[in-house]
Tab-separated table of C-alpha atoms (C1' of nucleotides) in Angstrom:
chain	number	residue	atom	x	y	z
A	1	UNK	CA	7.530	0.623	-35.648
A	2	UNK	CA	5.030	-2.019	-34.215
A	3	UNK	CA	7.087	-4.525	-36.576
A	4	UNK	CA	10.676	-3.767	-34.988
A	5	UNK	CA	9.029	-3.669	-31.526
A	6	UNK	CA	7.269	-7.422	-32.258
A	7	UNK	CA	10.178	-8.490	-34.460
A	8	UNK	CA	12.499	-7.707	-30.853
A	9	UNK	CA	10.605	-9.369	-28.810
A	10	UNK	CA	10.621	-12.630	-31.065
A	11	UNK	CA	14.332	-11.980	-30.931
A	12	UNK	CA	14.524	-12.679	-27.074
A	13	UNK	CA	12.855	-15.674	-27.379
A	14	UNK	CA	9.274	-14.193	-26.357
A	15	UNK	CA	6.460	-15.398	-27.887
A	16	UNK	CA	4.210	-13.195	-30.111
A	17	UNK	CA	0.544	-14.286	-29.086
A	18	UNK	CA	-2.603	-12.836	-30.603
A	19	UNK	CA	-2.668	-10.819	-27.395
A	20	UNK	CA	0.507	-9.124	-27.478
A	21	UNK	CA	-0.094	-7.836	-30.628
A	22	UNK	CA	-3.516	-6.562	-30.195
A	23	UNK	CA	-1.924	-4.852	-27.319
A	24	UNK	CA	1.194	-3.285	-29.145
A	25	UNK	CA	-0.896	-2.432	-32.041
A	26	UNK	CA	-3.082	-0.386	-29.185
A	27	UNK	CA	-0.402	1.093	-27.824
A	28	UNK	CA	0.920	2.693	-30.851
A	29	UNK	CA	-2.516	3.728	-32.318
A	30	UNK	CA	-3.120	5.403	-28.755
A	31	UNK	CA	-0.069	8.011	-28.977
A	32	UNK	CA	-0.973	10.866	-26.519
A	33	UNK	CA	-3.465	8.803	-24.827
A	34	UNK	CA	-2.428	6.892	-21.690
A	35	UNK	CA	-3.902	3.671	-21.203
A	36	UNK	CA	-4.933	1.834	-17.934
A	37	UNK	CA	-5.582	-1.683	-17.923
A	38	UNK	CA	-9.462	-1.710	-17.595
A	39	UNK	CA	-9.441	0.996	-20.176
A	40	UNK	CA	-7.058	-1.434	-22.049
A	41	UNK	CA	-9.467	-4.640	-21.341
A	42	UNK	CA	-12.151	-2.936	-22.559
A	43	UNK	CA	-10.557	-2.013	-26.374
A	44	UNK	CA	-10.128	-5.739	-26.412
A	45	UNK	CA	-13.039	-6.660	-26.129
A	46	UNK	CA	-13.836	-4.161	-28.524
A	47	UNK	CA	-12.216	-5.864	-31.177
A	48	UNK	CA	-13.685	-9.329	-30.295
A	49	UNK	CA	-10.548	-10.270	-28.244
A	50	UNK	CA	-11.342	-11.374	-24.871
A	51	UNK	CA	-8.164	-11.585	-21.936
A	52	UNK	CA	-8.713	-12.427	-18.297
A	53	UNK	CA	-7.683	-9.052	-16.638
A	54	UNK	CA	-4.929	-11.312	-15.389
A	55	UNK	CA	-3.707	-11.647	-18.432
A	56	UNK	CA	-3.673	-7.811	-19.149
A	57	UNK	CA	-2.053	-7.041	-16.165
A	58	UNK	CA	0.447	-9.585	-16.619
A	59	UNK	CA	1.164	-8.204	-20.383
A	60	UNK	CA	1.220	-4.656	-18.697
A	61	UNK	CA	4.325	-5.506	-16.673
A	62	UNK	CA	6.014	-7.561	-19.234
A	63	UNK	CA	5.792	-4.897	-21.517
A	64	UNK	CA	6.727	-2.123	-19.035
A	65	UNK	CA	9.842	-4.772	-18.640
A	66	UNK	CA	10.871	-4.881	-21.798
A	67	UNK	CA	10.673	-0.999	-22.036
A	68	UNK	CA	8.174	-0.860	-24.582
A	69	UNK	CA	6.107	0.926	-22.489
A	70	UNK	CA	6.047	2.971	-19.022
A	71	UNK	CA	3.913	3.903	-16.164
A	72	UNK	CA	2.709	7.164	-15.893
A	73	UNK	CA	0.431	8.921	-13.315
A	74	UNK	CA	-2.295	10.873	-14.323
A	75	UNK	CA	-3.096	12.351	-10.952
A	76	UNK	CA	-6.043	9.919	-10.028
A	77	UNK	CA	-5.590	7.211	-8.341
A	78	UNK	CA	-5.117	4.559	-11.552
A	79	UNK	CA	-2.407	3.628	-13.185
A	80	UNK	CA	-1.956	4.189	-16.647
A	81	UNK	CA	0.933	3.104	-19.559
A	82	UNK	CA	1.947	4.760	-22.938
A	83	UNK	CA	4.700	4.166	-25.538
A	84	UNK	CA	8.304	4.687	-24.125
A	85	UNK	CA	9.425	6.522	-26.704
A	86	UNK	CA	7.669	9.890	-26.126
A	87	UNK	CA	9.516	12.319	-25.240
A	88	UNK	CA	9.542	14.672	-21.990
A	89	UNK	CA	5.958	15.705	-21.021
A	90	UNK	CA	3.083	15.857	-18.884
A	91	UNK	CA	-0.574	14.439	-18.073
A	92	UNK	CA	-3.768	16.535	-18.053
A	93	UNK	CA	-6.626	14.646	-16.150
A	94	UNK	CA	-10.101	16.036	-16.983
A	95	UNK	CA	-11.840	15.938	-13.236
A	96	UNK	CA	-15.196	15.061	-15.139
A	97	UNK	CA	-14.940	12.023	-17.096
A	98	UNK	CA	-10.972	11.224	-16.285
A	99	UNK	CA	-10.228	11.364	-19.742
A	100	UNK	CA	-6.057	11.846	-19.821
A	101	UNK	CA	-3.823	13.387	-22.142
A	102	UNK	CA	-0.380	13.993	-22.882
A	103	UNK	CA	1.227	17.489	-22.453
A	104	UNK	CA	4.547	19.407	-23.317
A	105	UNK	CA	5.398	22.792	-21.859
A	106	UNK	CA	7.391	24.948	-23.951
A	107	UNK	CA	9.965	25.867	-21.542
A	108	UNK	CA	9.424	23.627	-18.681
A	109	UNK	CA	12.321	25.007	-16.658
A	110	UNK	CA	11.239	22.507	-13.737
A	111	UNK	CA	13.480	19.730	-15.202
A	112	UNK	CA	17.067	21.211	-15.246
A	113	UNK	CA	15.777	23.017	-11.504
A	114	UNK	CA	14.647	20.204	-9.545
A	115	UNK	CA	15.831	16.710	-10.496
A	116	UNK	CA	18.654	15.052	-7.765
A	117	UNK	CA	18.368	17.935	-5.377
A	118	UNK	CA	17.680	17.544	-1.467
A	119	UNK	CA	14.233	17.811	-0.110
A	120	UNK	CA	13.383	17.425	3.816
A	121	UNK	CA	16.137	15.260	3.884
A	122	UNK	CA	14.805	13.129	0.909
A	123	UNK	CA	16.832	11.502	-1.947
A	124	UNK	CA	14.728	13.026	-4.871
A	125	UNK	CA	15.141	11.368	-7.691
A	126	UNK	CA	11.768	12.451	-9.901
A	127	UNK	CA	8.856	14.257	-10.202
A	128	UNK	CA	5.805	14.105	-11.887
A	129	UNK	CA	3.290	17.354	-13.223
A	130	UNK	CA	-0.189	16.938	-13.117
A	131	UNK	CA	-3.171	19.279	-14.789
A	132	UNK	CA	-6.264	18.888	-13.380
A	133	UNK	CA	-9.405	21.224	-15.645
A	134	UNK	CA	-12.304	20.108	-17.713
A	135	UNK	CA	-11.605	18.488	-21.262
A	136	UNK	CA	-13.196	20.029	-24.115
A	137	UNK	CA	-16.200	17.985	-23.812
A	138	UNK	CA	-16.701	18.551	-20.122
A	139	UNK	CA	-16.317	22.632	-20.123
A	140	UNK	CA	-19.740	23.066	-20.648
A	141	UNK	CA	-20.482	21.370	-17.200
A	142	UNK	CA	-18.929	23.082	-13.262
A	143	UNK	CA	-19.879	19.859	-11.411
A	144	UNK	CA	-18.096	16.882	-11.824
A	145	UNK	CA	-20.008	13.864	-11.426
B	1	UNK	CA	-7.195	26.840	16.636
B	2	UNK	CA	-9.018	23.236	16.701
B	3	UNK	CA	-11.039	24.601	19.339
B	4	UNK	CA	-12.187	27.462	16.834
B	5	UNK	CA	-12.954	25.070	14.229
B	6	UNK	CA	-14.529	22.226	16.685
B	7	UNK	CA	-16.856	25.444	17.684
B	8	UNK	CA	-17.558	26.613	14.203
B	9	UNK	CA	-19.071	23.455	13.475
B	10	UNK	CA	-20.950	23.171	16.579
B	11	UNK	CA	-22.161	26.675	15.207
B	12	UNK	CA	-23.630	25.291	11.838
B	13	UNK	CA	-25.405	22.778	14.025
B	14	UNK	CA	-22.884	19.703	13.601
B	15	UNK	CA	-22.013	17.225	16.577
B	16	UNK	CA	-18.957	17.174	18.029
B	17	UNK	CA	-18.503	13.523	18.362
B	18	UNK	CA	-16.202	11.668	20.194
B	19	UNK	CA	-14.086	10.427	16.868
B	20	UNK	CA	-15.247	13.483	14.842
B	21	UNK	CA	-12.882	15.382	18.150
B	22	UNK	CA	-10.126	12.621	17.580
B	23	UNK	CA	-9.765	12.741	13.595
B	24	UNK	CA	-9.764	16.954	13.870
B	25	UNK	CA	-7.183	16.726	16.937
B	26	UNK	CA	-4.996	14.457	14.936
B	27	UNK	CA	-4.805	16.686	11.578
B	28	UNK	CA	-3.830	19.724	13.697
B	29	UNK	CA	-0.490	17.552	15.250
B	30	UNK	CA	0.362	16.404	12.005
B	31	UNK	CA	0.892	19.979	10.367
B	32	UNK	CA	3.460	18.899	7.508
B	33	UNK	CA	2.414	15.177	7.342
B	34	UNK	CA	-0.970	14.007	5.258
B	35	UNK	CA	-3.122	11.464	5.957
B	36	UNK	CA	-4.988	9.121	4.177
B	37	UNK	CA	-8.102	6.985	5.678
B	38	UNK	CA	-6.597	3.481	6.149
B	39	UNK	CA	-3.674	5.764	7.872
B	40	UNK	CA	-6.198	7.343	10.129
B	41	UNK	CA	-8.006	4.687	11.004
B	42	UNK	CA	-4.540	3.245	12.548
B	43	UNK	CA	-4.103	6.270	14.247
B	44	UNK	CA	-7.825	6.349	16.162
B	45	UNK	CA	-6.803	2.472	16.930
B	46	UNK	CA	-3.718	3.592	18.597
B	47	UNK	CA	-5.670	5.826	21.117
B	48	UNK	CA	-8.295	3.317	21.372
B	49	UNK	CA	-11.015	4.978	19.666
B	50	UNK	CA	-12.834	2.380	17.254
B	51	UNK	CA	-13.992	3.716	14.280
B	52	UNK	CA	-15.627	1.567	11.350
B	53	UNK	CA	-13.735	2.192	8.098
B	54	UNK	CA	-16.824	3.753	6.288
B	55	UNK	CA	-17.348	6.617	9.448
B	56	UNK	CA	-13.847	7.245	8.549
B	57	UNK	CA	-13.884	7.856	4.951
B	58	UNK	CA	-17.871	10.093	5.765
B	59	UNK	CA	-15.817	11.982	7.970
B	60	UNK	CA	-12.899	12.658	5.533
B	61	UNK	CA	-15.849	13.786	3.500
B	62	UNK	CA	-17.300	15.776	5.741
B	63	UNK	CA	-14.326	17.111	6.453
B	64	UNK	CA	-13.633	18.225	3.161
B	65	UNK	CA	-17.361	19.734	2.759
B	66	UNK	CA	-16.627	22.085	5.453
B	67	UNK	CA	-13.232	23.218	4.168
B	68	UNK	CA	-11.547	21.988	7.166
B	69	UNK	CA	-9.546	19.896	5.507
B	70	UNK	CA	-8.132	19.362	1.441
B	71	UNK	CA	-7.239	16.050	-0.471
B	72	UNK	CA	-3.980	15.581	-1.631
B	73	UNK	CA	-2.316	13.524	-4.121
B	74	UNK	CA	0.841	12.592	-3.625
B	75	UNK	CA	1.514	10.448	-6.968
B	76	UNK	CA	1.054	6.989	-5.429
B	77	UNK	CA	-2.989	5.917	-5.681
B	78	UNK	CA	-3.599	7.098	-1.998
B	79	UNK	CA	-6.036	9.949	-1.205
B	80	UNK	CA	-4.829	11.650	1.930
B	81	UNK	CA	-5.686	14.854	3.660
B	82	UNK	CA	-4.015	17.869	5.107
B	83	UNK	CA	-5.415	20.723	6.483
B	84	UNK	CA	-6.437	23.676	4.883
B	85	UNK	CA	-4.702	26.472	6.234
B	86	UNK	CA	-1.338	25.040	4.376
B	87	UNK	CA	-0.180	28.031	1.910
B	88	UNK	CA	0.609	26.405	-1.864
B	89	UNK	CA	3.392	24.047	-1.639
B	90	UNK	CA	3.721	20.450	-2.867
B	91	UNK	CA	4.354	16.953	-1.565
B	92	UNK	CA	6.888	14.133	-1.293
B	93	UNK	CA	6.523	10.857	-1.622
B	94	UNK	CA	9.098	8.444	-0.654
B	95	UNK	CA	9.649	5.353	-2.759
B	96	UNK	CA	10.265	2.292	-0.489
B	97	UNK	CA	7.508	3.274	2.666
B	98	UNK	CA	5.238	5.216	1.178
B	99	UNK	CA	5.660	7.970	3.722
B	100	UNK	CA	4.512	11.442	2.542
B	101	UNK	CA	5.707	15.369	3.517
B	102	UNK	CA	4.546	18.667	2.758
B	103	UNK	CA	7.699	20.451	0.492
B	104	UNK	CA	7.352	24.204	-0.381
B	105	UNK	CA	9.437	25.151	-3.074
B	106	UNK	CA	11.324	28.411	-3.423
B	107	UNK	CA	10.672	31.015	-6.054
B	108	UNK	CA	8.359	28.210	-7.924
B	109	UNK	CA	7.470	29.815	-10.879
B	110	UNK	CA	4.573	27.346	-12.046
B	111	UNK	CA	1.814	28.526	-10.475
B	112	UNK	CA	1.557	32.318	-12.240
B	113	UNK	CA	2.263	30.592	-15.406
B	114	UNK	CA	0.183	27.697	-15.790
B	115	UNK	CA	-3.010	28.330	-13.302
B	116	UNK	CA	-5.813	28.571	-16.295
B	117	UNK	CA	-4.186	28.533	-19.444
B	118	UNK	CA	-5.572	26.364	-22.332
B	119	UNK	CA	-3.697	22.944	-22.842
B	120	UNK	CA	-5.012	21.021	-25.718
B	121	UNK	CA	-8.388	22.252	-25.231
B	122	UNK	CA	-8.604	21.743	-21.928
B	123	UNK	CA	-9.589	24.344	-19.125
B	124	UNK	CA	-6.971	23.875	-16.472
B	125	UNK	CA	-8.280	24.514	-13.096
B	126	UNK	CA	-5.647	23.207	-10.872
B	127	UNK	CA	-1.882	21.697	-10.657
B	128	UNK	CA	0.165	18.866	-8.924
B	129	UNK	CA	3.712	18.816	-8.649
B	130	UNK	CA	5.099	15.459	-6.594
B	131	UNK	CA	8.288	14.526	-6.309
B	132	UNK	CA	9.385	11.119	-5.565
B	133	UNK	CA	12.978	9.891	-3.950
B	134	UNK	CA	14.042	8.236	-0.779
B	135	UNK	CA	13.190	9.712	3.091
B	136	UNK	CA	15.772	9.932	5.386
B	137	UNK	CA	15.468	6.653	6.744
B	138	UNK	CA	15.133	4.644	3.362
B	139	UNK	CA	18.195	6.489	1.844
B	140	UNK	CA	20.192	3.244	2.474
B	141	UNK	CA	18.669	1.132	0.258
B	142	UNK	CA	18.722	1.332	-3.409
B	143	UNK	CA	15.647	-1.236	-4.002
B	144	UNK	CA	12.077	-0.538	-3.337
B	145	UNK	CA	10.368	-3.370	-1.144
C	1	DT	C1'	-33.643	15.773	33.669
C	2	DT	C1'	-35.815	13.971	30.201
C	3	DG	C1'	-37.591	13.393	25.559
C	4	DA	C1'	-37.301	13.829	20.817
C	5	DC	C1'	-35.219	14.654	16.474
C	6	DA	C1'	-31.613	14.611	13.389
C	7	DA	C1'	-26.785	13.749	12.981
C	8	DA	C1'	-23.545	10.324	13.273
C	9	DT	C1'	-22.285	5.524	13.487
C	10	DG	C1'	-21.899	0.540	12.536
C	11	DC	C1'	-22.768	-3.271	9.749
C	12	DA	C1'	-23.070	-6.004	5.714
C	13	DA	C1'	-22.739	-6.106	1.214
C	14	DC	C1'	-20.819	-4.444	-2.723
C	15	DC	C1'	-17.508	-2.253	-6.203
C	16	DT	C1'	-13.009	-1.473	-8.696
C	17	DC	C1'	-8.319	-2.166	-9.223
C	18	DG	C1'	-4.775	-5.159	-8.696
C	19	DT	C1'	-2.191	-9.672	-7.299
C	20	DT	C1'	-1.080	-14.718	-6.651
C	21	DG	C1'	-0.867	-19.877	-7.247
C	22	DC	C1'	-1.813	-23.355	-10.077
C	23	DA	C1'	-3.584	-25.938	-13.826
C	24	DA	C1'	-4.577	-25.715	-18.821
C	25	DT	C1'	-3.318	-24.046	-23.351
C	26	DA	C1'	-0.723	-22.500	-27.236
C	27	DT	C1'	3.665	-20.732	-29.631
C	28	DA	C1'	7.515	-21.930	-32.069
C	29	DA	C1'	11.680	-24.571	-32.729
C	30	DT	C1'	12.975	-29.346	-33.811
D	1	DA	C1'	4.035	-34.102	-35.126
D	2	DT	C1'	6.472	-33.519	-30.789
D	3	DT	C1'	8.100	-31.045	-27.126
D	4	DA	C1'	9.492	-27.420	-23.899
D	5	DT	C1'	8.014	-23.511	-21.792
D	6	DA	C1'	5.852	-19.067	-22.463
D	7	DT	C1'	1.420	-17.570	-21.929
D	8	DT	C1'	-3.281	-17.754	-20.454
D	9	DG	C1'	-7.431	-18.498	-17.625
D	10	DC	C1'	-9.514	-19.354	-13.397
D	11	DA	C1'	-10.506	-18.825	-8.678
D	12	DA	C1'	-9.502	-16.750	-4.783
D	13	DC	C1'	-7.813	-13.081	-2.387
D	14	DG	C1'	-6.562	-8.164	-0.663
D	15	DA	C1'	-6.653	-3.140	-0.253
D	16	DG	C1'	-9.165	0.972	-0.765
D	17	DG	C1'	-13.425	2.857	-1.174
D	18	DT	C1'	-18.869	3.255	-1.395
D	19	DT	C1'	-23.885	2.462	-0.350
D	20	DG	C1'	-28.376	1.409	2.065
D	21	DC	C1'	-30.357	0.767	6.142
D	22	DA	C1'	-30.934	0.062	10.985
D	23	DT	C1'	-29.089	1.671	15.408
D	24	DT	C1'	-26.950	4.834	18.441
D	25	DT	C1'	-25.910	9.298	20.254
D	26	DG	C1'	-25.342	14.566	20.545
D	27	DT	C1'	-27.948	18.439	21.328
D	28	DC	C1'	-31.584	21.354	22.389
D	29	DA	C1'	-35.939	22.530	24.211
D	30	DA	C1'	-39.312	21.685	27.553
DNA sequence: TTGACAAATGCAACCTCGTTGCAATATAAT
DNA sequence: ATTATATTGCAACGAGGTTGCATTTGTCAA
């Protein structure tokens, strides 16, 4: 999969730095795992590559462009990206350490109910459904910190 | 009603301030509309009360502490802040200028199912359901700015 | 009415996340 | 190897938000 994705871009004429591919390769090792671009800096630099968070951000919109990946909101105030190609879901936040994962409701009846329907005069045209709780880790602790 | 809960904190042995006055006053004549701090802060300007950012954002706190008022999210980055005494309902968020409403949905079946169930080892404590689209005066326009 | 004490405020400095313009560098086709 | 331009780094900035500390101001009791 990372090779079709990289092997596309090259296609368009984009260029496939040492960068990119770190980044791609994150991406699809980091399924159900949303990514911000700190968080992304950071697993880098982890593996001995440093970008100026210019750079990241930069990458972050080209590959949100391209459609490789997408913007999702976990309910905090950051934004975070994950592989385009999942399928219909959610976003649990933990309140404690802001870990976020990816959730799917059996039966999410929201979808069919709400989408293109008229609000207080709004246009809607999405929604998003957050979880808020305490990640396994965090249960042990009430306070978040 | 604000003069209930500007007493009940003079009870507990808080001031009532000139701006702490103001920022109540406001929330209570914007019923359906949340605020967030930089919003507020615009607000107090416009009736000539000065107020340095970081009294605004103690006072949110404070706020908050005393269960006056609740932070929202409305699934931009913002923090605002509503009132309390709002039943369960959700918010809006308009695409192009950012402005925000309080939505209740009929019959909305999420909250008996979901409130504390397990999701991948999480404890869920909480929900947010946003929905994004266009407010009556953006409808026009297809592009966000 | 006036102190006095603590609550509230303002200020400056700082933080994180995110963006922009511009110059320097590096990919990839020739 | 050369070249065009995609990509990167750097510096500077901006919004939103926080902290420590000194100053001001409600409030209450004398």
């Amino acid at each position: 999969m990372r090779q079709e994705t990289l092997a596309a871009l090259k296609d368009k004429g984009f260029r496939l730095t040492k960068i990119r591919k770190f980044i791609v390769e994150i991406f699809y090792s980091s399924e159900a795992v949303p990514i911000s671009a700190p968080e992304l800096r950071t697993r880098l630099l982890a593996q001995n590559v440093k970008a100026n968070k210019t750079t990241v951000y930069r990458e972050l919109d080209f590959l949100s462009d391209q459609g490789i990946i997408v913007e999702i909101n976990a309910g905090d105030g950051k934004k975070r990206y994950e592989l385009q190609r999942h399928g219909h879901h959610h976003h649990i936040l933990c309140l404690r350490c802001s870990a976020v994962e990816c959730v799917t409701i059996e039966n999410c009846a929201l979808e069919d109910q709400l989408n293109s329907v008229d609000l207080k005069n709004f246009k809607v045209t999405g929604h998003a459904l957050n979880f808020f709780g305490l990640c396994e880790g965090c249960r042990p602790y009430t306070e978040c910190r």
